[in-house]
């Protein structure tokens, strides 16, 4: 139980530090110099580091709370898919920090993959119970992706 609380506190601290750095960056971008100072650069790096550490906190927390479940049910599809979705989200967070367009697009793709994985993880139990539910779900996903 102490490990879970430690993971939550660590992750919340990293999120707060990330938000602080982002606030600093946002307030400095409106300055005439565009905020391109040394402090601005450090704040941008801080965003990347703290976001990465927050993502690591999420991954660690998920691992800790599911460790017993994996020992009992090592082939639980939902947990494995959520694990990969969290990893894709962490990669997306790190890629979105960069100002380069190729990294930004890669980050968006990582988040898209993560969202598809989350959808699969939450829809899988419904489809396993009643296969007829899969038709409206697949149609909804196709319409949503098409928009």
PDB file of C-alpha atoms in Angstrom:
ATOM      1  CA  UNK A   1       0.000   0.000   0.000  1.00  0.00           C
ATOM      2  CA  UNK A   2       2.883   2.386   0.730  1.00  0.00           C
ATOM      3  CA  UNK A   3       4.301   1.868  -2.747  1.00  0.00           C
ATOM      4  CA  UNK A   4       0.990   2.854  -4.367  1.00  0.00           C
ATOM      5  CA  UNK A   5       0.768   6.027  -2.278  1.00  0.00           C
ATOM      6  CA  UNK A   6       4.389   6.858  -3.105  1.00  0.00           C
ATOM      7  CA  UNK A   7       3.672   6.412  -6.837  1.00  0.00           C
ATOM      8  CA  UNK A   8       0.621   8.666  -6.626  1.00  0.00           C
ATOM      9  CA  UNK A   9       2.455  11.387  -4.670  1.00  0.00           C
ATOM     10  CA  UNK A  10       5.460  11.237  -7.027  1.00  0.00           C
ATOM     11  CA  UNK A  11       3.239  11.411 -10.111  1.00  0.00           C
ATOM     12  CA  UNK A  12       1.198  14.316  -8.733  1.00  0.00           C
ATOM     13  CA  UNK A  13       4.404  16.192  -7.881  1.00  0.00           C
ATOM     14  CA  UNK A  14       5.718  15.673 -11.422  1.00  0.00           C
ATOM     15  CA  UNK A  15       2.401  16.855 -12.901  1.00  0.00           C
ATOM     16  CA  UNK A  16       2.478  19.981 -10.714  1.00  0.00           C
ATOM     17  CA  UNK A  17       6.077  20.715 -11.739  1.00  0.00           C
ATOM     18  CA  UNK A  18       5.139  20.200 -15.399  1.00  0.00           C
ATOM     19  CA  UNK A  19       2.239  22.621 -15.064  1.00  0.00           C
ATOM     20  CA  UNK A  20       4.530  25.146 -13.381  1.00  0.00           C
ATOM     21  CA  UNK A  21       7.008  24.951 -16.257  1.00  0.00           C
ATOM     22  CA  UNK A  22       4.201  25.201 -18.810  1.00  0.00           C
ATOM     23  CA  UNK A  23       2.795  28.265 -17.041  1.00  0.00           C
ATOM     24  CA  UNK A  24       6.240  29.875 -17.128  1.00  0.00           C
ATOM     25  CA  UNK A  25       6.570  29.143 -20.853  1.00  0.00           C
ATOM     26  CA  UNK A  26       3.089  30.451 -21.679  1.00  0.00           C
ATOM     27  CA  UNK A  27       3.579  33.688 -19.764  1.00  0.00           C
ATOM     28  CA  UNK A  28       6.990  34.300 -21.386  1.00  0.00           C
ATOM     29  CA  UNK A  29       5.882  33.634 -24.962  1.00  0.00           C
ATOM     30  CA  UNK A  30       3.807  36.818 -24.987  1.00  0.00           C
ATOM     31  CA  UNK A  31       6.873  38.967 -24.265  1.00  0.00           C
ATOM     32  CA  UNK A  32       8.405  41.010 -27.128  1.00  0.00           C
ATOM     33  CA  UNK A  33      11.454  38.721 -27.244  1.00  0.00           C
ATOM     34  CA  UNK A  34       9.181  35.714 -27.629  1.00  0.00           C
ATOM     35  CA  UNK A  35      10.496  34.390 -24.326  1.00  0.00           C
ATOM     36  CA  UNK A  36      13.607  32.880 -25.927  1.00  0.00           C
ATOM     37  CA  UNK A  37      15.797  33.295 -22.860  1.00  0.00           C
ATOM     38  CA  UNK A  38      17.882  30.781 -20.970  1.00  0.00           C
ATOM     39  CA  UNK A  39      15.138  30.424 -18.355  1.00  0.00           C
ATOM     40  CA  UNK A  40      12.632  29.756 -21.146  1.00  0.00           C
ATOM     41  CA  UNK A  41      14.859  27.004 -22.547  1.00  0.00           C
ATOM     42  CA  UNK A  42      15.264  25.442 -19.101  1.00  0.00           C
ATOM     43  CA  UNK A  43      11.489  25.552 -18.624  1.00  0.00           C
ATOM     44  CA  UNK A  44      10.986  23.748 -21.947  1.00  0.00           C
ATOM     45  CA  UNK A  45      13.459  21.069 -20.871  1.00  0.00           C
ATOM     46  CA  UNK A  46      11.716  20.916 -17.497  1.00  0.00           C
ATOM     47  CA  UNK A  47       8.421  20.195 -19.227  1.00  0.00           C
ATOM     48  CA  UNK A  48       9.995  17.257 -21.045  1.00  0.00           C
ATOM     49  CA  UNK A  49      11.723  15.856 -17.978  1.00  0.00           C
ATOM     50  CA  UNK A  50       8.761  16.243 -15.626  1.00  0.00           C
ATOM     51  CA  UNK A  51       6.276  14.878 -18.173  1.00  0.00           C
ATOM     52  CA  UNK A  52       8.522  11.888 -18.722  1.00  0.00           C
ATOM     53  CA  UNK A  53       8.818  11.293 -14.975  1.00  0.00           C
ATOM     54  CA  UNK A  54       5.044  11.670 -14.536  1.00  0.00           C
ATOM     55  CA  UNK A  55       4.508   9.086 -17.268  1.00  0.00           C
ATOM     56  CA  UNK A  56       6.983   6.815 -15.520  1.00  0.00           C
ATOM     57  CA  UNK A  57       4.964   7.292 -12.335  1.00  0.00           C
ATOM     58  CA  UNK A  58       1.752   6.264 -14.131  1.00  0.00           C
ATOM     59  CA  UNK A  59       3.470   3.178 -15.550  1.00  0.00           C
ATOM     60  CA  UNK A  60       4.933   2.220 -12.178  1.00  0.00           C
ATOM     61  CA  UNK A  61       1.590   2.669 -10.429  1.00  0.00           C
ATOM     62  CA  UNK A  62      -0.198   0.523 -12.994  1.00  0.00           C
ATOM     63  CA  UNK A  63       2.497  -2.147 -12.713  1.00  0.00           C
ATOM     64  CA  UNK A  64       2.298  -2.186  -8.902  1.00  0.00           C
ATOM     65  CA  UNK A  65      -1.482  -2.426  -8.708  1.00  0.00           C
ATOM     66  CA  UNK A  66      -1.683  -5.140 -11.359  1.00  0.00           C
ATOM     67  CA  UNK A  67       1.303  -7.210 -10.234  1.00  0.00           C
ATOM     68  CA  UNK A  68      -0.831  -9.689  -8.283  1.00  0.00           C
ATOM     69  CA  UNK A  69      -3.405  -9.841 -11.068  1.00  0.00           C
ATOM     70  CA  UNK A  70      -0.680 -10.746 -13.585  1.00  0.00           C
ATOM     71  CA  UNK A  71       0.485 -13.567 -11.330  1.00  0.00           C
ATOM     72  CA  UNK A  72      -3.049 -14.979 -11.280  1.00  0.00           C
ATOM     73  CA  UNK A  73      -4.178 -14.067 -14.800  1.00  0.00           C
ATOM     74  CA  UNK A  74      -1.093 -13.596 -16.931  1.00  0.00           C
ATOM     75  CA  UNK A  75      -3.105 -13.586 -20.168  1.00  0.00           C
ATOM     76  CA  UNK A  76      -5.633 -10.890 -19.256  1.00  0.00           C
ATOM     77  CA  UNK A  77      -6.056  -9.003 -22.538  1.00  0.00           C
ATOM     78  CA  UNK A  78      -7.413  -5.799 -21.012  1.00  0.00           C
ATOM     79  CA  UNK A  79      -4.488  -5.323 -18.639  1.00  0.00           C
ATOM     80  CA  UNK A  80      -1.913  -6.017 -21.324  1.00  0.00           C
ATOM     81  CA  UNK A  81      -3.576  -3.619 -23.758  1.00  0.00           C
ATOM     82  CA  UNK A  82      -3.826  -0.892 -21.102  1.00  0.00           C
ATOM     83  CA  UNK A  83      -0.127  -1.429 -20.334  1.00  0.00           C
ATOM     84  CA  UNK A  84       0.779  -0.829 -23.996  1.00  0.00           C
ATOM     85  CA  UNK A  85      -1.609   2.136 -24.159  1.00  0.00           C
ATOM     86  CA  UNK A  86       0.144   3.730 -21.179  1.00  0.00           C
ATOM     87  CA  UNK A  87       3.510   3.191 -22.854  1.00  0.00           C
ATOM     88  CA  UNK A  88       2.229   4.763 -26.100  1.00  0.00           C
ATOM     89  CA  UNK A  89       0.877   7.711 -24.076  1.00  0.00           C
ATOM     90  CA  UNK A  90       4.246   8.159 -22.370  1.00  0.00           C
ATOM     91  CA  UNK A  91       6.012   8.136 -25.736  1.00  0.00           C
ATOM     92  CA  UNK A  92       3.454  10.635 -27.072  1.00  0.00           C
ATOM     93  CA  UNK A  93       4.057  12.943 -24.088  1.00  0.00           C
ATOM     94  CA  UNK A  94       7.786  12.942 -24.674  1.00  0.00           C
ATOM     95  CA  UNK A  95       7.472  13.497 -28.428  1.00  0.00           C
ATOM     96  CA  UNK A  96       5.044  16.416 -28.058  1.00  0.00           C
ATOM     97  CA  UNK A  97       7.554  18.405 -26.038  1.00  0.00           C
ATOM     98  CA  UNK A  98       9.813  18.962 -29.027  1.00  0.00           C
ATOM     99  CA  UNK A  99       9.245  21.917 -31.311  1.00  0.00           C
ATOM    100  CA  UNK A 100      10.127  19.868 -34.401  1.00  0.00           C
ATOM    101  CA  UNK A 101       7.156  19.043 -36.612  1.00  0.00           C
ATOM    102  CA  UNK A 102       8.209  15.438 -37.211  1.00  0.00           C
ATOM    103  CA  UNK A 103       8.317  14.763 -33.450  1.00  0.00           C
ATOM    104  CA  UNK A 104       4.958  16.480 -32.991  1.00  0.00           C
ATOM    105  CA  UNK A 105       3.339  14.306 -35.665  1.00  0.00           C
ATOM    106  CA  UNK A 106       4.946  11.194 -34.189  1.00  0.00           C
ATOM    107  CA  UNK A 107       3.531  12.186 -30.797  1.00  0.00           C
ATOM    108  CA  UNK A 108       0.062  12.545 -32.278  1.00  0.00           C
ATOM    109  CA  UNK A 109       0.372   9.096 -33.850  1.00  0.00           C
ATOM    110  CA  UNK A 110       1.478   7.648 -30.501  1.00  0.00           C
ATOM    111  CA  UNK A 111      -1.570   9.181 -28.803  1.00  0.00           C
ATOM    112  CA  UNK A 112      -3.818   7.850 -31.579  1.00  0.00           C
ATOM    113  CA  UNK A 113      -2.425   4.350 -31.018  1.00  0.00           C
ATOM    114  CA  UNK A 114      -2.906   4.757 -27.258  1.00  0.00           C
ATOM    115  CA  UNK A 115      -6.543   5.796 -27.703  1.00  0.00           C
ATOM    116  CA  UNK A 116      -7.235   2.852 -29.980  1.00  0.00           C
ATOM    117  CA  UNK A 117      -5.646   0.560 -27.376  1.00  0.00           C
ATOM    118  CA  UNK A 118      -7.759   2.087 -24.582  1.00  0.00           C
ATOM    119  CA  UNK A 119     -10.884   1.592 -26.697  1.00  0.00           C
ATOM    120  CA  UNK A 120      -9.953  -2.045 -27.345  1.00  0.00           C
ATOM    121  CA  UNK A 121      -9.298  -2.626 -23.630  1.00  0.00           C
ATOM    122  CA  UNK A 122     -12.669  -1.251 -22.599  1.00  0.00           C
ATOM    123  CA  UNK A 123     -14.675  -2.745 -25.469  1.00  0.00           C
ATOM    124  CA  UNK A 124     -13.094  -6.223 -25.289  1.00  0.00           C
ATOM    125  CA  UNK A 125     -15.175  -7.387 -22.266  1.00  0.00           C
ATOM    126  CA  UNK A 126     -18.397  -6.278 -23.988  1.00  0.00           C
ATOM    127  CA  UNK A 127     -17.587  -8.128 -27.198  1.00  0.00           C
ATOM    128  CA  UNK A 128     -16.542 -11.231 -25.260  1.00  0.00           C
ATOM    129  CA  UNK A 129     -19.971 -11.311 -23.586  1.00  0.00           C
ATOM    130  CA  UNK A 130     -22.099 -10.592 -26.647  1.00  0.00           C
ATOM    131  CA  UNK A 131     -20.631 -10.684 -30.164  1.00  0.00           C
ATOM    132  CA  UNK A 132     -23.637  -8.788 -31.564  1.00  0.00           C
ATOM    133  CA  UNK A 133     -22.389  -5.691 -29.706  1.00  0.00           C
ATOM    134  CA  UNK A 134     -19.310  -5.599 -31.916  1.00  0.00           C
ATOM    135  CA  UNK A 135     -21.210  -4.376 -35.009  1.00  0.00           C
ATOM    136  CA  UNK A 136     -22.403  -0.998 -33.594  1.00  0.00           C
ATOM    137  CA  UNK A 137     -19.052  -0.512 -31.869  1.00  0.00           C
ATOM    138  CA  UNK A 138     -17.071  -1.085 -35.078  1.00  0.00           C
ATOM    139  CA  UNK A 139     -19.446   1.180 -37.057  1.00  0.00           C
ATOM    140  CA  UNK A 140     -19.080   3.908 -34.405  1.00  0.00           C
ATOM    141  CA  UNK A 141     -15.276   3.679 -34.538  1.00  0.00           C
ATOM    142  CA  UNK A 142     -15.282   3.851 -38.348  1.00  0.00           C
ATOM    143  CA  UNK A 143     -17.542   6.914 -38.282  1.00  0.00           C
ATOM    144  CA  UNK A 144     -15.443   8.532 -35.550  1.00  0.00           C
ATOM    145  CA  UNK A 145     -12.173   7.977 -37.390  1.00  0.00           C
ATOM    146  CA  UNK A 146     -13.741   9.188 -40.636  1.00  0.00           C
ATOM    147  CA  UNK A 147     -14.735  12.502 -39.092  1.00  0.00           C
TER     148      UNK A 147
END
